[in-house]
Short mmCIF file of C-alpha atoms and ligand atoms in Angstrom, two decimals:
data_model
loop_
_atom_site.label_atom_id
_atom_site.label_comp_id
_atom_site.label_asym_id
_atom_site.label_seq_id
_atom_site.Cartn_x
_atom_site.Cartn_y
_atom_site.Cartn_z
CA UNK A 210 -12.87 8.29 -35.53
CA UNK A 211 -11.85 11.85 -35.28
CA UNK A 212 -8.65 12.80 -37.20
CA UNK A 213 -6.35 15.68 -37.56
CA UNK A 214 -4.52 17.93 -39.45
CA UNK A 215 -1.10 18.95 -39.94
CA UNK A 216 2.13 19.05 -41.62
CA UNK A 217 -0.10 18.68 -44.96
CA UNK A 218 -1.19 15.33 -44.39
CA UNK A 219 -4.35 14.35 -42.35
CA UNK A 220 -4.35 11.40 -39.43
CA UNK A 221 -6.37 9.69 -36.81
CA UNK A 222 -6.29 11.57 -33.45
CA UNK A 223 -6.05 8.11 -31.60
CA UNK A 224 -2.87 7.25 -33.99
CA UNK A 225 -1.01 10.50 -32.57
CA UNK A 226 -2.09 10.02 -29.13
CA UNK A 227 -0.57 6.71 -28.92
CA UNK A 228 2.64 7.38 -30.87
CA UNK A 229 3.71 10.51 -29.81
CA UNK A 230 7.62 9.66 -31.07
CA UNK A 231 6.32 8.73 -34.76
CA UNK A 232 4.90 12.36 -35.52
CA UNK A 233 7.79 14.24 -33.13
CA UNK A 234 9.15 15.41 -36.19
CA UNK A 235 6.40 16.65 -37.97
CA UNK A 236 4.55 18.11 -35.33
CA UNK A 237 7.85 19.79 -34.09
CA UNK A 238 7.91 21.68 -37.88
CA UNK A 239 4.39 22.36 -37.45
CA UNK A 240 4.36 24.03 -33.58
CA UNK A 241 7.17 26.29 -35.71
CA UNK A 242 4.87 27.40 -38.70
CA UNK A 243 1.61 27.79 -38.82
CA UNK A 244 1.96 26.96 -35.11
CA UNK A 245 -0.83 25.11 -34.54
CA UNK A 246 -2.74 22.24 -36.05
CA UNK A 247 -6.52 21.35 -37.14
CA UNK A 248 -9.03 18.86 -35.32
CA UNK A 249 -11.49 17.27 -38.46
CA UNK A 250 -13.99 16.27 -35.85
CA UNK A 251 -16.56 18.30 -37.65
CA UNK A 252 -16.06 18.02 -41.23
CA UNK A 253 -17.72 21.36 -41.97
CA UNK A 254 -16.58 23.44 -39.53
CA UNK A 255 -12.40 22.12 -40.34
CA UNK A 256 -11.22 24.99 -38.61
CA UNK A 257 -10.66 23.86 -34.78
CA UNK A 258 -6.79 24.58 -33.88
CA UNK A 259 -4.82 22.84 -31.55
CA UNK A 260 -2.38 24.04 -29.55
CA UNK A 261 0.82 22.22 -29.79
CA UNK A 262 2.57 20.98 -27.08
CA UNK A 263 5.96 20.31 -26.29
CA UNK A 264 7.20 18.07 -23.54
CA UNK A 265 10.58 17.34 -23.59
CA UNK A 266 11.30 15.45 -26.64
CA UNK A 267 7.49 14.95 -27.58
CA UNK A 268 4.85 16.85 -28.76
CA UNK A 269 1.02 16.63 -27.36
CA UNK A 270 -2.25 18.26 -28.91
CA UNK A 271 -4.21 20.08 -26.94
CA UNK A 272 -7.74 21.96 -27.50
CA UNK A 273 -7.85 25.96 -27.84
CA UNK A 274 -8.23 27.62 -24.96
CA UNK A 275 -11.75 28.78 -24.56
CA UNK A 276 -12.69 26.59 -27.74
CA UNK A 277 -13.63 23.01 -26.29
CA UNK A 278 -17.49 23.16 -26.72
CA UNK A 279 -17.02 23.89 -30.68
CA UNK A 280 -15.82 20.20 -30.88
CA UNK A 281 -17.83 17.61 -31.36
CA UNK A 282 -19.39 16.19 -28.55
CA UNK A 283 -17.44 12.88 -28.65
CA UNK A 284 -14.04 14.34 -30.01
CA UNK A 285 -11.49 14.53 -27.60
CA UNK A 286 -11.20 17.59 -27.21
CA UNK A 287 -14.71 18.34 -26.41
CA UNK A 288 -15.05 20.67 -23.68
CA UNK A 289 -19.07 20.54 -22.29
CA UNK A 290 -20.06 24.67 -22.05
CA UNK A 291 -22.04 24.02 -18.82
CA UNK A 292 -18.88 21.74 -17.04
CA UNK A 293 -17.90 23.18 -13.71
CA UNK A 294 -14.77 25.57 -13.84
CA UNK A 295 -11.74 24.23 -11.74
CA UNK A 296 -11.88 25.39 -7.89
CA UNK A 297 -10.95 29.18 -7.37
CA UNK A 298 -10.96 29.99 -11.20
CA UNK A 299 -10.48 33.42 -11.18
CA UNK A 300 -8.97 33.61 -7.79
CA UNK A 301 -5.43 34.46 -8.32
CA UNK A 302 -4.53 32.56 -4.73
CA UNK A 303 -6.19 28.91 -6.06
CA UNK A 304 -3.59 26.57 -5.69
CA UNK A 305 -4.70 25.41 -9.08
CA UNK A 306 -4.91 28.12 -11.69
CA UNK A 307 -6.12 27.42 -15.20
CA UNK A 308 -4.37 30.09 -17.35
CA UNK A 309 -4.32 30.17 -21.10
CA UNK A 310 -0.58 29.34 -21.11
CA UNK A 311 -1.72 26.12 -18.96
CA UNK A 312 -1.64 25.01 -15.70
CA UNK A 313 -0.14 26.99 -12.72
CA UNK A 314 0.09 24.38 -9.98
CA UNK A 315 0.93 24.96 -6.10
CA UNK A 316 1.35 21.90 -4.59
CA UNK A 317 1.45 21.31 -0.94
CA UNK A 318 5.14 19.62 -0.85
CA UNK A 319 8.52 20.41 -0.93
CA UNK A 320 9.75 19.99 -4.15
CA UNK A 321 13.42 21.12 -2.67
CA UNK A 322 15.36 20.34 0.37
CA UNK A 323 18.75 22.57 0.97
CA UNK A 324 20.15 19.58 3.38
CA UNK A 325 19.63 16.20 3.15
CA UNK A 326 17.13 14.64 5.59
CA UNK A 327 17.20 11.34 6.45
CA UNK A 328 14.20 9.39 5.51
CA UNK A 329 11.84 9.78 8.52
CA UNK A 330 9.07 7.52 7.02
CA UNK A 331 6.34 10.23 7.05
CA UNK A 332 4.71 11.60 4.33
CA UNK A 333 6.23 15.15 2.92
CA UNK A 334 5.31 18.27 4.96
CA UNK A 335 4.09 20.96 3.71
CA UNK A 336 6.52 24.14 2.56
CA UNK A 337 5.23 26.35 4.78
CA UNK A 338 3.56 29.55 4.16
CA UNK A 339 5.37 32.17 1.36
CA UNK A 340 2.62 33.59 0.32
CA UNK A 341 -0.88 33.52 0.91
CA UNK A 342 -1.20 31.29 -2.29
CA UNK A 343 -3.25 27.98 -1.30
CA UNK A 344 -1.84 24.55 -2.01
CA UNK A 345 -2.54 21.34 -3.29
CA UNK A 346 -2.56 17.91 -1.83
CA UNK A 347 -1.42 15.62 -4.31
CA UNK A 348 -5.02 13.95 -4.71
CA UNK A 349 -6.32 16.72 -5.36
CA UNK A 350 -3.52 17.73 -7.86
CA UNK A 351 -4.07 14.04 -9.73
CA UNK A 352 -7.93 14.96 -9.82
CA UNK A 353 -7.71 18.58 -10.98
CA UNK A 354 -5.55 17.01 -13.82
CA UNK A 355 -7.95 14.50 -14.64
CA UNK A 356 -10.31 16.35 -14.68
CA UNK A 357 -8.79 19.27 -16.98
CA UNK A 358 -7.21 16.71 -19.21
CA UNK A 359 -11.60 14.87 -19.85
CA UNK A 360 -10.45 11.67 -18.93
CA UNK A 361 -13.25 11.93 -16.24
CA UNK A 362 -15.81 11.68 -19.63
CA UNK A 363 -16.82 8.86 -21.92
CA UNK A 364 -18.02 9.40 -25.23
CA UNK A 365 -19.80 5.91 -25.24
CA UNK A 366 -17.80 5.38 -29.00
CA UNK A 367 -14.91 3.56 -27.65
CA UNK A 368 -14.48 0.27 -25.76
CA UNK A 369 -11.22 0.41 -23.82
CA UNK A 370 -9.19 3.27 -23.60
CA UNK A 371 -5.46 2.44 -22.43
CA UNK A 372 -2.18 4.36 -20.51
CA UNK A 373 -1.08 6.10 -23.55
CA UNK A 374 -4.40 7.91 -24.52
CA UNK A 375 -4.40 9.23 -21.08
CA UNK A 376 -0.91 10.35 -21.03
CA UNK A 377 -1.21 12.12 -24.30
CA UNK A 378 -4.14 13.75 -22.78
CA UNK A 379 -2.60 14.44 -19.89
CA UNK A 380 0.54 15.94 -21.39
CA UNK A 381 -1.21 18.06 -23.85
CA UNK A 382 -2.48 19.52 -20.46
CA UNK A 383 0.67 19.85 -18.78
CA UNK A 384 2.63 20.90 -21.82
CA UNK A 385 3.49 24.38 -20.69
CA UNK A 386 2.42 24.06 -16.86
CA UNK A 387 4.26 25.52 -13.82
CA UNK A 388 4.95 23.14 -10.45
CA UNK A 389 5.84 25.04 -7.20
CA UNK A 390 7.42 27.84 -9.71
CA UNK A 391 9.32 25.78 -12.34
CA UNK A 392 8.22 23.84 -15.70
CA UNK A 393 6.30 20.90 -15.29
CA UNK A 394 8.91 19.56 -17.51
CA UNK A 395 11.46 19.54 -15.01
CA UNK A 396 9.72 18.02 -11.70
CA UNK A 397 6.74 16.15 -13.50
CA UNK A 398 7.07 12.87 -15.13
CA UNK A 399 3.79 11.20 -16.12
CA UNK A 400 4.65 7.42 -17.21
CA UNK A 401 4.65 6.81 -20.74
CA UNK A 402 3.04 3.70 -22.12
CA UNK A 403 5.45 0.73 -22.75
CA UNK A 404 5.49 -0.12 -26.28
CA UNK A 405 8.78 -2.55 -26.95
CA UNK A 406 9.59 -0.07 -30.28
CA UNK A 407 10.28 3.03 -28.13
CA UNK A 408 11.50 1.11 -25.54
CA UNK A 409 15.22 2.65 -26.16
CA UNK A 410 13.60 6.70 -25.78
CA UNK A 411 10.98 5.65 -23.07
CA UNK A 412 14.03 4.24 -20.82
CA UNK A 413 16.27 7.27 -21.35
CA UNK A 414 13.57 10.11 -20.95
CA UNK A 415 12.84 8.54 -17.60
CA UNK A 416 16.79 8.07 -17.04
CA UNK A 417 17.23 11.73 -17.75
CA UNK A 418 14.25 12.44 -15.49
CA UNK A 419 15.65 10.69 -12.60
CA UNK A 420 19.57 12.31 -13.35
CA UNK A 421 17.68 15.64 -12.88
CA UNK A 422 16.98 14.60 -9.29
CA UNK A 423 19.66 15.98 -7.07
CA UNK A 424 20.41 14.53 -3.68
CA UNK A 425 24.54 15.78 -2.82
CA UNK A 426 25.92 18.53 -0.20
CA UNK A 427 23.22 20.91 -1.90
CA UNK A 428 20.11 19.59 -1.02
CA UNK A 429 17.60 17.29 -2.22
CA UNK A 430 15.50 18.19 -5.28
CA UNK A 431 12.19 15.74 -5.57
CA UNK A 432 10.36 14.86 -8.33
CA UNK A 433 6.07 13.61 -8.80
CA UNK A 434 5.58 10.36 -11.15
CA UNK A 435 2.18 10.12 -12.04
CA UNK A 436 1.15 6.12 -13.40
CA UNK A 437 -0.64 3.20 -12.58
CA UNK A 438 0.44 1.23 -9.53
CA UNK A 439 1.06 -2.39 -10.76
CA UNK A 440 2.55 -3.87 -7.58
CA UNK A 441 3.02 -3.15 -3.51
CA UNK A 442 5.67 -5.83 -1.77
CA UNK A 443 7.17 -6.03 1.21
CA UNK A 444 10.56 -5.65 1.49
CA UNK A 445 13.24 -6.22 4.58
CA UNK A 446 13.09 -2.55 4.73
CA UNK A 447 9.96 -1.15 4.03
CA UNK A 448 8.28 -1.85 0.57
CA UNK A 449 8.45 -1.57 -2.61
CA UNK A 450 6.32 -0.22 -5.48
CA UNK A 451 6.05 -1.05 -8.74
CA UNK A 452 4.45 1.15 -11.69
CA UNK A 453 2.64 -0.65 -14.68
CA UNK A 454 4.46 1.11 -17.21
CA UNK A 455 8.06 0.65 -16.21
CA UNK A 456 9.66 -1.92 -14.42
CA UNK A 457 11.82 0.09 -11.86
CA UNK A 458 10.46 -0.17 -8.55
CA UNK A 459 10.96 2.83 -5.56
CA UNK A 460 10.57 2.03 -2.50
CA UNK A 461 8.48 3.32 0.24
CA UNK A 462 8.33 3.35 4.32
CA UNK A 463 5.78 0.76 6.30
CA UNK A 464 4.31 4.01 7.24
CA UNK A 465 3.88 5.61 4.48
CA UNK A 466 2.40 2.26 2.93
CA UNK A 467 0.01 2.06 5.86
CA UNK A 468 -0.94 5.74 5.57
CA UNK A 469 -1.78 4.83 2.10
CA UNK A 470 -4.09 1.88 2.68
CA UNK A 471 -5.71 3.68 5.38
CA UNK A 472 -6.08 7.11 3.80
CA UNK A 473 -7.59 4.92 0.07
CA UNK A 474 -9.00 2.68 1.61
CA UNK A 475 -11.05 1.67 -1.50
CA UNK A 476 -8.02 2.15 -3.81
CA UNK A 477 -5.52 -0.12 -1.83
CA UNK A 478 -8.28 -3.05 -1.51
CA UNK A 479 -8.56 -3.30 -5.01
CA UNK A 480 -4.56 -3.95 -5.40
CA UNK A 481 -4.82 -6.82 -8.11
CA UNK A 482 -8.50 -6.29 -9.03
CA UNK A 483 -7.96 -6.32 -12.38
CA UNK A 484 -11.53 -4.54 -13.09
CA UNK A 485 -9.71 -1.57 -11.43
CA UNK A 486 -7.29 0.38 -12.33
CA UNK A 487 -5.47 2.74 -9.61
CA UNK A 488 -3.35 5.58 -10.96
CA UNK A 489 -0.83 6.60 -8.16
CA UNK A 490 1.25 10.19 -7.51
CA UNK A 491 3.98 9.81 -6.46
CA UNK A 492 7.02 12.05 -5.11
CA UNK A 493 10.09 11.04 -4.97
CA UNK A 494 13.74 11.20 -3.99
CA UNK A 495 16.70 9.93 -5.27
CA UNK A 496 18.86 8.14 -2.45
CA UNK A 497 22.84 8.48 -2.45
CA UNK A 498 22.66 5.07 -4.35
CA UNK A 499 20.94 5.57 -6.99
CA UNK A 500 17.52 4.17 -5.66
CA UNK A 501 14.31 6.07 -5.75
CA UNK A 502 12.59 6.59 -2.02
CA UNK A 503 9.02 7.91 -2.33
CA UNK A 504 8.16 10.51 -0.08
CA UNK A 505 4.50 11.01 -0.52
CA UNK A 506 1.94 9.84 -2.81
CA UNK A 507 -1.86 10.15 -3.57
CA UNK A 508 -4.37 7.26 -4.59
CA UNK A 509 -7.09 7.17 -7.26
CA UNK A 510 -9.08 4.37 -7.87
CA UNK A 511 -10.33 3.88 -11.56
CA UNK A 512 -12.31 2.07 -13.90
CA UNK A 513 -10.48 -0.38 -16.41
CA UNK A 514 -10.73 2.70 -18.76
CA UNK A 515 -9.39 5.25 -16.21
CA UNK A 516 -12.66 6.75 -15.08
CA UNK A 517 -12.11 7.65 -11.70
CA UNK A 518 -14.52 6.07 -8.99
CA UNK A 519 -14.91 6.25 -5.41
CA UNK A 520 -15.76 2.92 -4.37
CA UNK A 521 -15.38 -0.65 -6.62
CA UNK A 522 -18.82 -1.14 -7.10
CA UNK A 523 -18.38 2.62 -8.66
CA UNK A 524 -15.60 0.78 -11.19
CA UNK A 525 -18.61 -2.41 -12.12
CA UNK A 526 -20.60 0.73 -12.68
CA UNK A 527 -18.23 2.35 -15.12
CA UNK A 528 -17.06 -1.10 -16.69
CA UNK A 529 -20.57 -1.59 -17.49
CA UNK A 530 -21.40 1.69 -18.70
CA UNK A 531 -18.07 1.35 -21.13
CA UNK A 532 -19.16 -2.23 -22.02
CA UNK A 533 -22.53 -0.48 -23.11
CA UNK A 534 -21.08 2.21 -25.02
CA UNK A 535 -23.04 4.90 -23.10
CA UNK A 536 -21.88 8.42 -23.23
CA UNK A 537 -20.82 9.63 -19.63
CA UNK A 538 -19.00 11.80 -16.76
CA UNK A 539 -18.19 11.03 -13.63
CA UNK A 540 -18.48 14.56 -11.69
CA UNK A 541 -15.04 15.18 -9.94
CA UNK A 542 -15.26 16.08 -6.20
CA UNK A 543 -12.82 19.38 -6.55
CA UNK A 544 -14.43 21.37 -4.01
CA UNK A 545 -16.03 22.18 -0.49
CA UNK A 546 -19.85 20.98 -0.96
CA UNK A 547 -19.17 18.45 -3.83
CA UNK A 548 -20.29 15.72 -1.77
CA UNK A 549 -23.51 16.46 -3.05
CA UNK A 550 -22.74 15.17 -7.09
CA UNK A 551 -24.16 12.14 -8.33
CA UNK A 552 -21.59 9.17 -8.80
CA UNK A 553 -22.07 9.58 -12.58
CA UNK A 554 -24.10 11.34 -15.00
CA UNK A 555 -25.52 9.52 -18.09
CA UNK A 556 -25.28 12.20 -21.07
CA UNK A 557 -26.80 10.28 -23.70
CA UNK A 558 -30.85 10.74 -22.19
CA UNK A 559 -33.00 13.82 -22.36
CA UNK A 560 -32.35 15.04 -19.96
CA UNK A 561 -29.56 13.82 -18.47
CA UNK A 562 -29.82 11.28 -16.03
CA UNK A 563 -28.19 10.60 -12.53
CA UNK A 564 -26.42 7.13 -11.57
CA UNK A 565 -25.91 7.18 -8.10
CA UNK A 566 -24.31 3.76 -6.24
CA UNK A 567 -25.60 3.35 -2.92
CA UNK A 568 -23.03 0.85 -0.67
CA UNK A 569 -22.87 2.26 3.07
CA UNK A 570 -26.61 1.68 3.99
CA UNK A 571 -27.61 2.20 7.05
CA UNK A 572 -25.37 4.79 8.49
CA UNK A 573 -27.34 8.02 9.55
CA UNK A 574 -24.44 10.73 7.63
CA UNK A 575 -25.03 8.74 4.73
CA UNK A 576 -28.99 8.03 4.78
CA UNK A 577 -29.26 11.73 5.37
CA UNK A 578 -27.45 12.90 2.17
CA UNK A 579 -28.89 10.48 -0.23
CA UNK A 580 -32.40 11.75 1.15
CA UNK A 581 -31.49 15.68 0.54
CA UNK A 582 -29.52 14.11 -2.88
CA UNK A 583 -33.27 13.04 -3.97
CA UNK A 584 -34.80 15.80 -2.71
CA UNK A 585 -32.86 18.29 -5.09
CA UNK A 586 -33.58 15.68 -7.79
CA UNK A 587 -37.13 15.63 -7.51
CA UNK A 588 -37.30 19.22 -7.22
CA UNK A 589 -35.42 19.95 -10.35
CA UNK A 590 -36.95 16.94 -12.11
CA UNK A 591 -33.65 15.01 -12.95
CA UNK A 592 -34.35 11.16 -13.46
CA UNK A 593 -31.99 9.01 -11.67
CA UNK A 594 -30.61 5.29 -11.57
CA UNK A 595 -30.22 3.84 -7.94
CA UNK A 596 -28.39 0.87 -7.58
CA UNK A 597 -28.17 -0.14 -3.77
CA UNK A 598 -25.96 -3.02 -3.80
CA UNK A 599 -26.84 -4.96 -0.70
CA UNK A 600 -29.93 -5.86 -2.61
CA UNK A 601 -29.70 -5.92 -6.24
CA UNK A 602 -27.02 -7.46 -8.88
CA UNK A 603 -25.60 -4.80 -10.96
CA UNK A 604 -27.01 -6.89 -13.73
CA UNK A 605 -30.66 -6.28 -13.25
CA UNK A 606 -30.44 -2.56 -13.06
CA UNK A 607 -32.23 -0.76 -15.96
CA UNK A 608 -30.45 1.85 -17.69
CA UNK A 609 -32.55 4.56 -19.92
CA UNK A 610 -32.38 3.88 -23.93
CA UNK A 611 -30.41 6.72 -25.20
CA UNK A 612 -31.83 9.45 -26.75
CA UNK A 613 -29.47 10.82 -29.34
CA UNK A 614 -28.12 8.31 -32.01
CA UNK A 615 -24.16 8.20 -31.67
CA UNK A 616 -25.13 9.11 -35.38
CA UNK A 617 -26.81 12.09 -34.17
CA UNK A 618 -23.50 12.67 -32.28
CA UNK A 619 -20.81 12.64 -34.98
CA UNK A 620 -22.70 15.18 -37.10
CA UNK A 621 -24.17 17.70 -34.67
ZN1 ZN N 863 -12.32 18.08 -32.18
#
């Protein structure tokens, strides 16, 4: 259990995470002076800072920039040296650019609107072309930010891992990140985990959130949720969506529903799955009433501990691979050409080993790029794990013994 320091007293990471109102205070004195605090994950090397994050009321730890290999290989903050930079690092005109002050996001909707529009049922359009800057699709927004936050890596120590650990991580991210120009602060909300004790602040940071949504003569101003879809219904209108962390529901266009279920496929099927998890964007508008219409919105389909997978045999994967405590990533498809990455990558063998899930036999695209996949794996010796699943249980696969003792882990 990795802890952390600050404010003269020393406490679990997991205990911060999850109760970001409890150390507010304390972490609020210590972003002031010494301005940082200290990750214990290796006890003789107590010297990692954290930045400090604020985010509206609360406060979110985050690794040093250019520091996340010196942590421990299961702390959270663990950054693997040989992980694959975000798209376009470097290139000033990446619609997602890592900076040291955080995220600079350009997202491919209107965050604004001078006059109101009625709804038209159709996913946002795009703001057109200011600059030469590239944008975002909201997927590919949610994934970037996955992806920058970890939460696409296991360190095989845990069993579960719930809403709140990924919103702290996710936070400590966004802390000081920039939307289509403004804070992330101001147009960003990601859910906060429902705990009946901060039920009072939760309610009226997503009240003030909401208030900040204009919709009068002067325009429109939208806003992106990011949570965990817990219900789709019909409604005499349209439908209506609910998030797991909150019970207000927004409502959203037949079309816009059906462009979802078509565009994730694998996402919408596994609606009430309850081995998946699927974390939704969403961007929204506040009508005249008071009601929240969502405009757009993005799909991910996860494990039950928020790995993100591509297809639900992917999640039994993951479940199992969680159940089994073994230490692994699933490679995020950020780019052009990342259709060639494994589904996961075991990190706990010598070396590492590929999991790849095969499920649409038989069609030629398909056949052809798991034959080049092996290819490049045979030629650069990397053992793999291939489970097709029109013939084989998940239950009979073999996985490798791991090589390094989680022992091994905590003290390296
Ligand atoms: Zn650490």
């Amino acid at each position: 259990m990795a802890h952390v320091s600050f404010d003269g007293g020393t406490v679990p990471l997991d205990d911060v995470q999850e109760n970001p109102a409890k150390y507010a205070r304390r972490l609020e004195r210590t972003k002031v002076t010494p301005g940082f605090a200290l990750c214990l994950c290796k006890p003789a090397n107590a010297s990692l800072r954290l930045v400090i994050r604020r985010y509206r009321s609360l406060f979110h730890l985050a690794g040093w920039p250019d520091d996340g290999h010196r942590h421990a290989p299961d702390c959270a903050f663990f950054k693997d040296p040989n992980r694959r930079p975000l798209p376009g690092s470097g290139d000033p005109k990446a619609a997602i650019v890592a900076t040291p002050a955080g995220l600079n996001i350009r997202l491919d909707v209107s965050l604004t609107q001078r006059e109101v529009r009625p709804d038209r049922g159709k996913p946002a359009s795009p703001s057109g072309t200011r600059t030469s800057r590239r944008s975002a699709t909201l997927l590919a927004f949610l994934q970037a930010l996955w992806a920058a936050a970890g939460l696409h890596c296991w360190n095989g120590l845990a069993t579960t891992r719930h809403w709140g650990l990924c919103n702290a991580q996710l936070l400590g991210e966004l802390g000081d990140a920039i939307v289509n120009g403004r804070g992330a602060q101001d147009v960003l909300h990601v859910m906060r985990r429902y705990q009946e004790a901060d039920r009072a602040t939760i309610n009226a940071e997503f009240d003030a959130f909401v208030a900040g949504l204009r919709n009068d003569s002067g325009g429109v101003t939208r806003g992106v949720l990011v949570g965990e879809i817990a219900e789709v219904a019909p409604t005499p209108y349209g439908h209506s969506l609910m998030l797991r962390q909150n019970p207000r529901k927004y409502y959203a266009s037949t079309a816009l529903v059906d462009h979802a279920s078509k565009t994730w496929p694998h996402a919408w099927k596994a609606l009430g799955d309850r081995a998946a998890r699927i974390v939704a964007v969403l961007l929204v508008e506040r009508t005249v009433k008071g009601h929240l219409r969502v405009v757009g919105l993005a799909l991910m389909l996860c494990s039950s501990a928020y790995i993100p997978c591509d297809s639900i045999h992917e999640v039994a994967m993951a479940n199992r691979l969680v159940a089994e405590h073994r230490s692994f990533e699933k490679p995020m498809r950020l780019a052009e050409g990342d259709d060639m990455l494994p589904d996961f990558v075991l990190r706990d063998t010598e070396p590492r080993t590929h999991i790849e899930v095969y499920g649409m036999n038989g069609m030629d695209s398909y056949e052809a790029r798991k034959a080049e996949k092996r290819e490049l794996r045979r030629q650069r010796g990397i053992p793999a794990v291939e489970w097709d699943i029109d013939r084989t249980e998940l239950s009979t696969i073999a996985l490798p013994p791991t090589v390094h003792s989680r022992a091994a882990n905590l003290t390296s």
